[in-house]
Coordinates of C-alpha atoms in Angstrom, one line a residue:
Chain L
M1 CA 36.0 17.0 19.6
E2 CA 34.1 13.8 19.4
I3 CA 31.2 13.2 17.1
D4 CA 27.8 12.7 18.7
P5 CA 26.6 9.1 18.1
F6 CA 23.4 10.7 16.8
I7 CA 25.3 11.9 13.8
F8 CA 26.2 8.3 13.0
R9 CA 22.7 7.2 13.2
L10 CA 21.6 10.1 11.1
S11 CA 24.2 9.1 8.5
I12 CA 22.8 5.5 8.5
F13 CA 19.3 6.9 8.1
I14 CA 20.1 9.2 5.2
L15 CA 22.1 6.6 3.4
S16 CA 19.3 4.0 3.9
I17 CA 16.9 6.5 2.3
F18 CA 19.1 6.5 -0.8
V19 CA 19.4 2.7 -0.8
G20 CA 15.7 2.4 -0.4
Y21 CA 15.2 4.9 -3.2
Y22 CA 17.3 3.0 -5.8
V23 CA 16.1 -0.4 -4.6
V24 CA 12.5 0.4 -4.8
W25 CA 12.8 2.0 -8.3
S26 CA 14.1 -1.4 -9.5
V27 CA 11.0 -3.2 -8.2
T28 CA 8.9 -4.3 -11.1
P29 CA 5.5 -2.6 -11.1
S30 CA 3.6 -5.9 -11.2
L31 CA 5.0 -6.7 -7.7
H32 CA 4.0 -3.4 -6.1
T33 CA 1.3 -5.0 -4.0
P34 CA 3.7 -7.6 -2.5
L35 CA 6.2 -4.7 -2.0
M36 CA 3.6 -3.0 0.2
S37 CA 2.8 -6.1 2.2
V38 CA 6.5 -6.9 2.7
T39 CA 7.4 -3.4 3.7
N40 CA 4.6 -3.7 6.2
A41 CA 6.1 -6.8 7.6
I42 CA 9.6 -5.5 7.9
S43 CA 8.5 -2.2 9.5
S44 CA 7.1 -4.3 12.2
V45 CA 10.7 -4.8 13.4
I46 CA 9.5 -2.1 15.8
I47 CA 8.7 -5.2 17.8
V48 CA 12.2 -5.0 19.2
G49 CA 11.2 -1.8 20.9
A50 CA 8.1 -3.4 22.2
I51 CA 10.1 -6.3 23.7
I52 CA 12.4 -4.0 25.5
A53 CA 9.4 -2.1 26.9
A54 CA 7.6 -5.3 28.0
L55 CA 10.7 -6.8 29.7
A56 CA 11.5 -3.6 31.5
T57 CA 9.8 -4.6 34.7
N58 CA 10.6 -4.6 38.3
V59 CA 10.7 -7.7 40.5
E60 CA 7.2 -7.2 42.0
S61 CA 5.0 -7.4 38.9
V62 CA 5.2 -8.3 35.3
F63 CA 2.5 -5.8 34.3
T64 CA 3.4 -2.2 34.9
S65 CA 1.8 0.7 33.0
S66 CA 4.8 0.8 30.7
S67 CA 5.1 -2.9 30.1
I68 CA 1.4 -3.2 29.3
F69 CA 1.9 -0.9 26.3
G70 CA 4.9 -3.1 25.4
F71 CA 2.8 -6.2 25.4
L72 CA 0.1 -4.5 23.3
A73 CA 2.7 -3.4 20.8
I74 CA 4.1 -6.9 20.7
T75 CA 0.7 -8.3 19.8
L76 CA 0.1 -5.7 17.1
A77 CA 3.6 -6.1 15.6
A78 CA 3.3 -9.9 15.7
I79 CA 0.1 -9.8 13.7
N80 CA 1.9 -7.7 11.2
I81 CA 5.0 -9.8 11.0
F82 CA 3.3 -13.1 10.5
G83 CA 0.4 -11.7 8.5
G84 CA 2.7 -9.6 6.3
F85 CA 5.3 -12.2 5.5
L86 CA 2.8 -15.0 5.0
V87 CA 0.5 -13.0 2.8
T88 CA 3.5 -11.9 0.7
Q89 CA 4.6 -15.5 0.4
R90 CA 1.1 -16.4 -0.7
M91 CA 1.0 -13.7 -3.3
L92 CA 4.4 -14.4 -4.7
A93 CA 3.6 -18.1 -5.0
M94 CA 0.9 -17.1 -7.6
Y95 CA 3.3 -15.3 -9.9
K96 CA 4.1 -18.0 -12.5
K97 CA 5.6 -18.0 -15.8
K98 CA 3.8 -19.3 -18.9
K99 CA 4.1 -23.1 -19.0
K100 CA 6.0 -24.1 -22.1
D101 CA 3.7 -26.9 -23.1
K102 CA 0.6 -24.8 -22.9
S103 CA 0.9 -22.1 -25.5
Chain Z
M1 CA 23.7 -11.5 27.4
I2 CA 25.7 -10.2 24.5
S3 CA 27.5 -6.9 24.2
A4 CA 25.9 -3.8 22.8
N5 CA 28.5 -3.7 20.0
L6 CA 27.7 -7.3 19.0
S7 CA 24.0 -6.8 19.0
A8 CA 24.4 -3.6 17.0
I9 CA 26.2 -5.6 14.3
F10 CA 23.4 -8.2 14.3
Y11 CA 20.9 -5.4 13.9
L12 CA 22.9 -4.1 11.0
I13 CA 22.8 -7.6 9.4
S14 CA 19.1 -7.7 9.7
G15 CA 18.9 -4.3 8.2
V16 CA 20.9 -5.5 5.2
L17 CA 18.7 -8.6 4.9
F18 CA 15.7 -6.3 4.7
I19 CA 17.3 -4.4 1.9
L20 CA 17.8 -7.7 0.1
A21 CA 14.2 -8.5 0.7
L22 CA 13.1 -5.5 -1.3
R23 CA 15.8 -6.0 -3.9
G24 CA 14.4 -9.5 -4.5
L25 CA 11.1 -7.9 -5.7
S26 CA 12.8 -6.7 -8.9
S27 CA 11.6 -9.8 -10.6
P28 CA 9.1 -12.5 -9.8
E29 CA 11.8 -15.2 -9.9
T30 CA 13.9 -13.7 -7.2
S31 CA 11.0 -12.5 -5.1
R32 CA 10.4 -15.6 -3.0
Q33 CA 14.0 -15.7 -2.0
G34 CA 13.8 -12.0 -1.1
N35 CA 10.9 -12.7 1.2
L36 CA 12.9 -15.4 2.9
F37 CA 15.7 -12.9 3.5
G38 CA 13.1 -10.7 5.1
I39 CA 12.0 -13.4 7.4
I40 CA 15.6 -14.3 8.4
G41 CA 16.3 -10.6 9.1
M42 CA 13.3 -10.5 11.4
I43 CA 14.2 -13.6 13.3
I44 CA 17.8 -12.3 13.8
A45 CA 16.5 -8.9 15.0
I46 CA 14.0 -10.5 17.5
T47 CA 16.6 -13.1 18.8
V48 CA 19.2 -10.5 19.3
T49 CA 16.8 -8.3 21.3
F50 CA 16.2 -11.2 23.7
L51 CA 19.8 -12.0 24.0
S52 CA 20.9 -8.4 24.6
I53 CA 18.4 -7.9 27.4
G54 CA 19.4 -11.2 29.1
N55 CA 16.8 -10.6 31.7
F56 CA 14.8 -13.8 31.6
S57 CA 12.2 -12.8 34.1
S58 CA 8.7 -14.1 34.3
G59 CA 7.8 -11.4 31.7
L60 CA 9.4 -13.6 29.1
A61 CA 6.6 -16.2 29.1
Y62 CA 4.1 -13.4 28.6
I63 CA 6.1 -12.0 25.7
F64 CA 5.9 -15.4 23.9
M65 CA 2.2 -15.7 24.7
F66 CA 1.4 -12.3 23.2
M67 CA 3.7 -13.0 20.2
L68 CA 1.9 -16.3 19.6
L69 CA -1.4 -14.6 20.0
G70 CA -0.5 -11.9 17.4
G71 CA 1.2 -14.4 15.2
A72 CA -1.8 -16.7 15.1
I73 CA -4.1 -13.8 14.3
G74 CA -1.8 -12.7 11.6
A75 CA -1.3 -16.1 10.1
F76 CA -5.1 -16.7 10.1
I77 CA -5.7 -13.4 8.3
A78 CA -3.0 -14.1 5.8
F79 CA -4.4 -17.5 4.8
K80 CA -8.1 -16.5 4.8
I81 CA -8.0 -13.1 3.1
P82 CA -9.3 -13.1 -0.5
M83 CA -6.9 -11.5 -3.0
T84 CA -9.6 -8.9 -3.9
A85 CA -9.4 -7.6 -0.3
M86 CA -5.7 -6.9 -0.5
P87 CA -6.0 -3.1 -0.4
E88 CA -8.0 -3.3 2.9
L89 CA -5.6 -5.7 4.4
V90 CA -2.6 -3.5 3.6
A91 CA -4.4 -0.5 5.0
G92 CA -5.2 -2.5 8.1
F93 CA -1.6 -3.6 8.6
H94 CA -0.4 0.0 8.3
S95 CA -2.7 1.0 11.1
L96 CA -1.2 -1.7 13.3
V97 CA 2.4 -0.5 12.6
G98 CA 1.3 3.0 13.4
L99 CA -0.4 2.0 16.7
A100 CA 2.5 -0.2 17.7
A101 CA 4.8 2.8 17.2
V102 CA 2.5 4.9 19.4
F103 CA 2.6 2.3 22.1
V104 CA 6.3 1.9 22.1
A105 CA 6.7 5.7 22.3
I106 CA 4.3 5.9 25.2
S107 CA 6.1 3.1 27.0
A108 CA 9.4 4.9 26.5
F109 CA 7.9 8.1 27.8
I110 CA 6.5 6.5 31.0
N111 CA 9.6 4.4 31.7
P112 CA 12.6 6.0 30.0
T113 CA 15.0 4.3 32.4
A114 CA 14.4 0.9 30.6
F115 CA 15.6 2.4 27.3
N116 CA 18.5 4.4 28.8
L117 CA 16.9 7.7 27.9
G118 CA 17.0 9.3 31.3
T119 CA 14.5 9.4 34.1
P120 CA 10.8 10.3 34.0
G121 CA 10.5 14.0 33.9
D122 CA 14.1 14.3 32.8
I123 CA 14.3 12.6 29.5
K124 CA 17.1 13.5 27.1
L125 CA 16.1 16.3 24.8
A126 CA 17.0 14.5 21.6
S127 CA 15.2 11.3 22.7
L128 CA 12.1 13.3 23.6
I129 CA 12.0 14.9 20.2
E130 CA 12.5 11.6 18.5
M131 CA 9.8 9.8 20.5
S132 CA 7.3 12.7 19.9
I133 CA 7.9 12.4 16.2
G134 CA 7.5 8.7 16.3
A135 CA 4.4 8.9 18.4
A136 CA 2.8 11.7 16.3
V137 CA 3.6 10.1 12.9
G138 CA 2.5 6.7 14.3
A139 CA -0.8 8.1 15.5
I140 CA -1.4 9.8 12.1
T141 CA -0.6 6.5 10.3
F142 CA -3.0 4.7 12.6
S143 CA -6.1 6.9 12.3
G144 CA -5.5 7.6 8.6
S145 CA -5.2 3.9 7.8
V146 CA -8.3 3.1 9.7
I147 CA -10.3 5.6 7.6
A148 CA -8.6 4.2 4.4
F149 CA -9.6 0.8 5.6
F150 CA -13.2 1.7 6.1
K151 CA -13.4 3.5 2.8
L152 CA -11.9 0.5 0.9
Q153 CA -14.1 -1.9 2.9
G154 CA -17.2 0.1 2.0
V155 CA -18.2 0.6 5.6
M156 CA -17.7 4.3 4.9
S157 CA -18.7 5.9 1.6
G158 CA -15.8 6.3 -0.8
A159 CA -17.0 9.8 -1.6
P160 CA -14.9 12.6 -0.4
I161 CA -16.1 14.3 2.8
T162 CA -15.5 18.0 2.7
F163 CA -16.6 20.9 4.8
K164 CA -15.9 24.6 4.9
G165 CA -12.6 25.6 6.5
Q166 CA -11.3 22.1 6.3
H167 CA -7.8 23.1 5.1
L168 CA -7.6 25.9 7.6
L169 CA -8.5 23.5 10.5
N170 CA -5.9 21.0 9.3
A171 CA -3.3 23.6 9.1
I172 CA -4.0 24.9 12.6
I173 CA -3.8 21.3 14.0
L174 CA -0.5 20.6 12.2
I175 CA 1.0 23.9 13.6
S176 CA -0.3 23.0 17.0
I177 CA 1.4 19.6 16.8
I178 CA 4.7 21.4 16.2
V179 CA 4.1 23.9 19.0
L180 CA 3.1 21.1 21.4
T181 CA 6.3 19.2 20.6
Y182 CA 8.3 22.3 21.5
L183 CA 6.4 22.9 24.7
L184 CA 6.7 19.2 25.6
C185 CA 10.5 19.4 25.2
V186 CA 10.6 22.5 27.4
T187 CA 8.3 21.3 30.2
Q188 CA 8.5 17.5 30.0
S189 CA 4.8 17.5 31.0
S190 CA 3.1 14.2 30.4
N191 CA -0.2 15.9 29.8
L192 CA 1.2 17.6 26.8
F193 CA 2.4 14.2 25.5
W194 CA -1.1 12.8 25.7
I195 CA -2.6 15.8 24.0
L196 CA 0.0 15.5 21.3
I197 CA -1.0 11.9 20.6
G198 CA -4.7 12.8 20.8
I199 CA -4.5 15.5 18.2
S200 CA -2.2 13.4 16.0
F201 CA -5.0 10.8 15.9
L202 CA -7.4 13.6 15.0
I203 CA -5.3 15.0 12.2
G204 CA -4.8 11.5 10.6
F205 CA -8.5 11.1 10.5
L206 CA -9.2 14.6 9.1
L207 CA -6.5 14.3 6.5
I208 CA -7.9 11.1 4.9
I209 CA -11.7 11.8 5.0
P210 CA -11.7 14.3 2.1
I211 CA -9.9 11.9 -0.2
G212 CA -12.1 9.9 -2.6
G213 CA -12.1 6.1 -3.1
A214 CA -10.2 6.0 -6.4
D215 CA -7.4 8.1 -5.0
M216 CA -6.8 5.3 -2.5
P217 CA -3.7 4.0 -4.3
V218 CA -2.0 7.3 -3.4
V219 CA -3.3 7.3 0.2
I220 CA -2.2 3.7 0.9
S221 CA 1.2 4.4 -0.5
M222 CA 1.5 7.6 1.5
L223 CA 0.4 5.8 4.7
N224 CA 3.0 3.1 3.9
S225 CA 5.6 5.8 3.8
Y226 CA 4.3 7.3 7.1
S227 CA 4.5 4.0 8.8
G228 CA 8.2 3.8 7.8
W229 CA 9.0 7.3 9.1
A230 CA 7.2 6.4 12.4
A231 CA 9.4 3.3 12.7
A232 CA 12.5 5.4 12.0
G233 CA 11.5 7.9 14.7
I234 CA 11.2 5.1 17.2
G235 CA 14.5 3.6 15.8
F236 CA 16.3 6.9 16.7
T237 CA 14.8 6.8 20.2
L238 CA 15.9 3.3 20.8
E239 CA 19.2 3.8 19.0
N240 CA 18.5 0.7 17.0
T241 CA 20.1 0.5 13.5
A242 CA 17.7 -2.2 12.2
L243 CA 14.7 0.1 12.9
I244 CA 16.4 3.1 11.4
I245 CA 17.4 1.3 8.2
T246 CA 14.0 -0.3 7.9
G247 CA 12.1 2.9 8.6
A248 CA 14.1 4.7 5.9
L249 CA 13.6 1.9 3.4
V250 CA 9.8 1.7 4.0
G251 CA 9.5 5.5 4.1
S252 CA 11.2 6.0 0.8
S253 CA 9.4 3.0 -0.7
G254 CA 6.0 4.4 0.1
A255 CA 7.1 7.8 -1.1
I256 CA 8.1 6.4 -4.5
L257 CA 4.9 4.5 -4.8
S258 CA 2.9 7.6 -4.1
Y259 CA 4.9 9.5 -6.7
I260 CA 4.3 6.7 -9.3
M261 CA 0.6 6.8 -8.5
C262 CA 0.3 10.5 -8.8
K263 CA 2.2 10.5 -12.1
G264 CA -0.3 7.8 -13.3
M265 CA -3.1 10.3 -12.7
N266 CA -1.1 13.3 -13.8
R267 CA -1.9 15.0 -10.6
S268 CA 0.4 16.6 -8.0
F269 CA 0.7 15.0 -4.6
F270 CA -0.9 18.0 -3.0
N271 CA -3.8 18.0 -5.3
V272 CA -4.5 14.4 -4.2
I273 CA -3.9 15.1 -0.5
L274 CA -6.0 18.2 -0.4
G275 CA -8.8 15.9 -1.6
G276 CA -12.3 16.6 -2.8
F277 CA -11.5 15.3 -6.3
G278 CA -14.5 13.9 -8.3
A279 CA -16.9 15.7 -6.0
T280 CA -19.3 18.6 -6.5
D281 CA -17.8 20.8 -9.2
Q282 CA -17.5 18.1 -11.8
L283 CA -21.0 16.9 -11.4
S284 CA -22.6 20.0 -13.0
Q285 CA -20.4 19.6 -16.0
K286 CA -21.6 16.1 -16.4
Q287 CA -25.2 17.0 -16.4
A288 CA -24.6 19.6 -19.1
K289 CA -23.6 16.9 -21.5
E290 CA -26.2 16.0 -24.1
Q291 CA -27.3 12.5 -24.7
R292 CA -25.3 10.8 -27.4
P293 CA -26.0 7.6 -29.2
V294 CA -24.1 4.5 -28.2
K295 CA -23.9 1.0 -29.8
S296 CA -24.7 -1.7 -27.3
G297 CA -24.4 -5.4 -27.9
N298 CA -24.7 -8.8 -26.2
A299 CA -22.4 -11.7 -25.4
D300 CA -23.0 -13.2 -28.8
D301 CA -21.8 -10.1 -30.7
A302 CA -18.7 -9.9 -28.5
A303 CA -17.9 -13.6 -29.0
F304 CA -18.3 -13.1 -32.8
L305 CA -15.9 -10.1 -32.8
M306 CA -13.3 -11.9 -30.8
K307 CA -13.5 -15.1 -32.7
N308 CA -12.6 -13.3 -35.8
A309 CA -9.8 -11.4 -34.3
S310 CA -6.2 -12.4 -34.3
S311 CA -5.1 -10.4 -31.3
V312 CA -7.0 -9.2 -28.3
I313 CA -5.8 -6.9 -25.5
I314 CA -7.5 -7.0 -22.2
V315 CA -7.8 -3.9 -20.1
P316 CA -8.8 -4.7 -16.5
G317 CA -9.8 -2.2 -13.9
Y318 CA -11.3 -1.9 -10.5
G319 CA -14.7 -3.1 -11.8
M320 CA -13.1 -6.5 -12.4
A321 CA -12.0 -6.7 -8.8
V322 CA -15.5 -5.7 -7.6
A323 CA -17.2 -8.3 -9.8
Q324 CA -14.5 -10.9 -8.9
A325 CA -14.3 -11.6 -12.6
Q326 CA -10.6 -12.5 -12.8
H327 CA -11.2 -16.3 -13.0
A328 CA -14.0 -16.0 -15.5
L329 CA -11.8 -13.7 -17.5
R330 CA -8.9 -16.2 -17.6
E331 CA -11.3 -19.0 -18.7
M332 CA -12.4 -16.7 -21.6
V333 CA -8.8 -16.1 -22.5
D334 CA -8.0 -19.8 -22.4
T335 CA -10.8 -20.4 -24.9
L336 CA -9.5 -17.6 -27.1
K337 CA -6.0 -19.0 -27.0
K338 CA -7.3 -22.4 -28.1
N339 CA -8.6 -20.6 -31.2
D340 CA -5.0 -19.3 -31.9
I341 CA -5.8 -15.8 -30.8
K342 CA -3.0 -13.8 -29.3
V343 CA -4.1 -12.3 -25.9
S344 CA -2.2 -9.9 -23.7
Y345 CA -3.2 -7.8 -20.7
A346 CA -2.6 -4.0 -20.4
I347 CA -2.5 -2.6 -16.9
H348 CA -2.6 1.1 -16.1
P349 CA -0.5 2.2 -13.1
V350 CA -3.6 3.4 -11.2
A351 CA -6.0 0.6 -12.2
G352 CA -7.6 -0.7 -9.0
R353 CA -7.3 0.5 -5.5
M354 CA -3.6 0.0 -4.7
P355 CA -0.3 -0.2 -6.6
G356 CA -0.1 -3.5 -8.5
H357 CA -3.7 -4.5 -7.5
M358 CA -4.6 -5.9 -11.0
N359 CA -1.4 -7.8 -11.3
V360 CA -2.1 -9.7 -8.1
L361 CA -5.6 -10.6 -9.1
L362 CA -4.5 -11.8 -12.5
A363 CA -1.7 -13.8 -10.9
E364 CA -4.3 -15.3 -8.6
A365 CA -6.3 -16.4 -11.6
N366 CA -3.2 -18.2 -12.9
V367 CA -2.5 -15.7 -15.7
P368 CA 1.2 -16.0 -16.4
Y369 CA 3.0 -12.7 -15.6
D370 CA 4.7 -12.5 -18.9
E371 CA 1.4 -11.9 -20.6
V372 CA 0.7 -8.9 -18.5
F373 CA 2.1 -5.6 -19.6
E374 CA 2.5 -2.1 -18.2
L375 CA 1.2 1.0 -19.9
E376 CA 4.4 2.0 -21.6
E377 CA 5.2 -1.5 -22.8
I378 CA 1.9 -2.1 -24.5
N379 CA 0.5 1.2 -25.5
N380 CA 1.8 1.1 -29.1
D381 CA 0.3 -2.4 -29.6
F382 CA -3.3 -1.1 -29.5
A383 CA -3.0 0.2 -33.0
N384 CA -2.2 -3.3 -34.3
A385 CA -4.7 -5.2 -32.2
D386 CA -8.1 -6.2 -33.4
V387 CA -10.1 -6.1 -30.2
A388 CA -9.6 -4.3 -26.9
F389 CA -11.7 -5.8 -24.1
V390 CA -12.2 -3.2 -21.4
I391 CA -13.4 -4.9 -18.2
G392 CA -14.1 -2.7 -15.2
A393 CA -11.8 0.2 -16.3
N394 CA -13.0 3.6 -17.4
D395 CA -11.1 6.8 -16.8
V396 CA -7.8 5.2 -17.7
T397 CA -9.0 4.6 -21.2
N398 CA -10.6 8.0 -21.8
P399 CA -9.2 9.7 -24.9
V400 CA -10.4 13.0 -23.5
A401 CA -7.2 13.0 -21.4
K402 CA -5.3 13.5 -24.7
T403 CA -7.6 15.9 -26.5
D404 CA -9.5 18.2 -24.2
P405 CA -7.4 20.6 -22.1
Q406 CA -10.5 21.6 -20.2
S407 CA -11.0 18.1 -18.8
P408 CA -9.9 17.4 -15.2
I409 CA -8.0 14.4 -16.4
Y410 CA -6.2 16.2 -19.2
G411 CA -2.6 15.1 -19.4
M412 CA -3.1 11.9 -17.5
P413 CA -1.4 9.0 -19.4
V414 CA -4.1 6.7 -20.8
L415 CA -4.2 3.5 -22.6
D416 CA -4.8 4.1 -26.4
V417 CA -7.7 1.7 -26.5
E418 CA -9.5 3.7 -29.2
K419 CA -6.8 2.8 -31.7
C420 CA -8.0 -0.7 -31.8
K421 CA -10.1 -1.9 -34.7
S422 CA -12.9 -2.5 -32.3
V423 CA -13.4 -2.0 -28.6
L424 CA -15.6 -4.0 -26.3
F425 CA -16.5 -2.2 -23.1
V426 CA -18.0 -4.2 -20.3
K427 CA -19.8 -1.9 -17.9
R428 CA -22.9 -1.9 -15.9
S429 CA -24.2 1.4 -17.1
L430 CA -23.1 4.6 -19.0
S431 CA -22.4 6.4 -15.7
P432 CA -19.1 8.3 -15.6
G433 CA -16.1 7.0 -13.8
Y434 CA -14.5 8.3 -10.7
A435 CA -13.3 11.5 -12.3
G436 CA -17.0 12.3 -12.9
I437 CA -16.5 12.9 -16.6
D438 CA -18.0 11.2 -19.6
N439 CA -15.8 8.8 -21.5
D440 CA -15.7 9.7 -25.2
L441 CA -14.8 6.1 -25.9
F442 CA -18.5 5.0 -25.3
Y443 CA -19.6 7.0 -28.3
K444 CA -16.9 6.0 -30.8
E445 CA -17.9 4.2 -34.0
N446 CA -15.9 1.2 -33.2
T447 CA -17.0 0.8 -29.6
L448 CA -19.5 -1.9 -28.6
M449 CA -20.9 -1.4 -25.1
L450 CA -21.7 -4.6 -23.2
F451 CA -24.0 -3.6 -20.4
A452 CA -23.8 -6.3 -17.7
D453 CA -22.0 -7.5 -14.7
A454 CA -18.4 -8.1 -15.6
K455 CA -18.3 -11.7 -14.4
K456 CA -21.6 -12.7 -15.9
M457 CA -20.8 -11.1 -19.3
T458 CA -17.4 -12.8 -19.4
E459 CA -18.9 -16.2 -18.6
D460 CA -21.6 -15.7 -21.3
I461 CA -19.0 -14.7 -23.9
T462 CA -17.0 -17.9 -23.1
K463 CA -20.1 -19.9 -23.7
N464 CA -20.7 -18.3 -27.1
L465 CA -17.1 -18.7 -28.3

């Protein structure tokens, strides 16, 4: 009997939870805020679903009830992707080591 | 057009890059590289999506238009936002992820053919369950984050909003969400789908209103986790590995952060989520306390104490963020360092309104991160330090947590500030902190209260040094 592809996806999901668990425990507490903003940005990979939804149109019109939701989702996810990565970048740029000459 | 297998491999690669992005955050040196991995992963995922559809209809131009619109808004926010507003920003971003998940789920429900999920009215059972979960969790994330955003922004009072039968109502709604999902799967009725989304918005709202302002670190982390589970739910619907991996990563990341925050307050997750902490019942206890004498001083006294010290530990809290005192504080520390005084910073896990809040503010003020220490790293040093400078923190320094089993914060890990030879406590008044309890530290022999705005006091001290 064949294995349902769902089981494979479930396996990936469960294993990723464990990977996430160990990776996040190794994040230094001082970077917890950037961690939140970057997880925000990457969870916006949901944009791939939004793109599929928006492009699923028929010949007559670009905007159907389902594609409009896709376009809205694209806008929201894009705000998050750009905003999330850029603000993380901005924060991380501020974490500096003590300058040797100073102390 | 590329084959489904090839695109699945690319999605896997972008999932791995996201893992590396989080891994990079294990130290500030590797963090910037990690962020770059994240960006590359995102570009791969988006590009592959376009290639795998291969349908370059007129819709494509609109997609780029909306992406640019969103991107411009996001970039604008990212550059303009002050660092003190980071908790609000993160809450706001969570709400967008949640809403995007809801929209994608709606879209998949209306037009399942586009996602290979069946036809309207005859959607595959597994897909229907997955999209209901994605939509419900997404909706909860959205409305919960909006409330968190308003509470952090100050549009809404940070005080817990409670009413009679609150928990019962929430329980009924949660059960009805499960029942609705079941009925939806049986009937495939679109009305049920809309109702499901509607009550999920409602429950998100109801779950967050009873939670007070200072518990926001837990709430934000929890919503972070929810946004991940919502993404994973959609990932299962779309059979997309990148989304499943990311959803799992973000979900567990948020869960760990919530756990760390709860532990920092020595409270159980449920105690925080059920809310109402710091509200009514503790107020009466506060009023019963008799007036006790405190020593108060001015900037001159504080400067004198610090000038004669050889080591100073700074304990920042939410009050520092409110007063925007981080730059003034760093200037004061620079002056201290010129006088050969050793200065370090002690940060409690729940200081501020989100995990790592204080660290970001200090980093913004150019404080080198190797002078900033976590609670376990520095707690033993208080006994050897001359001066502890508490600026905008309160409950996290309260020795009652170690001595009084009756206290609501008993057992919470606190900074051993009272072991210092002298304690300078910058605060606007003697009012109790978030937990609604008196801080014994105010009345200690070696404590000098500095009643003023944190920023102004710090500037005055610098002048007097």
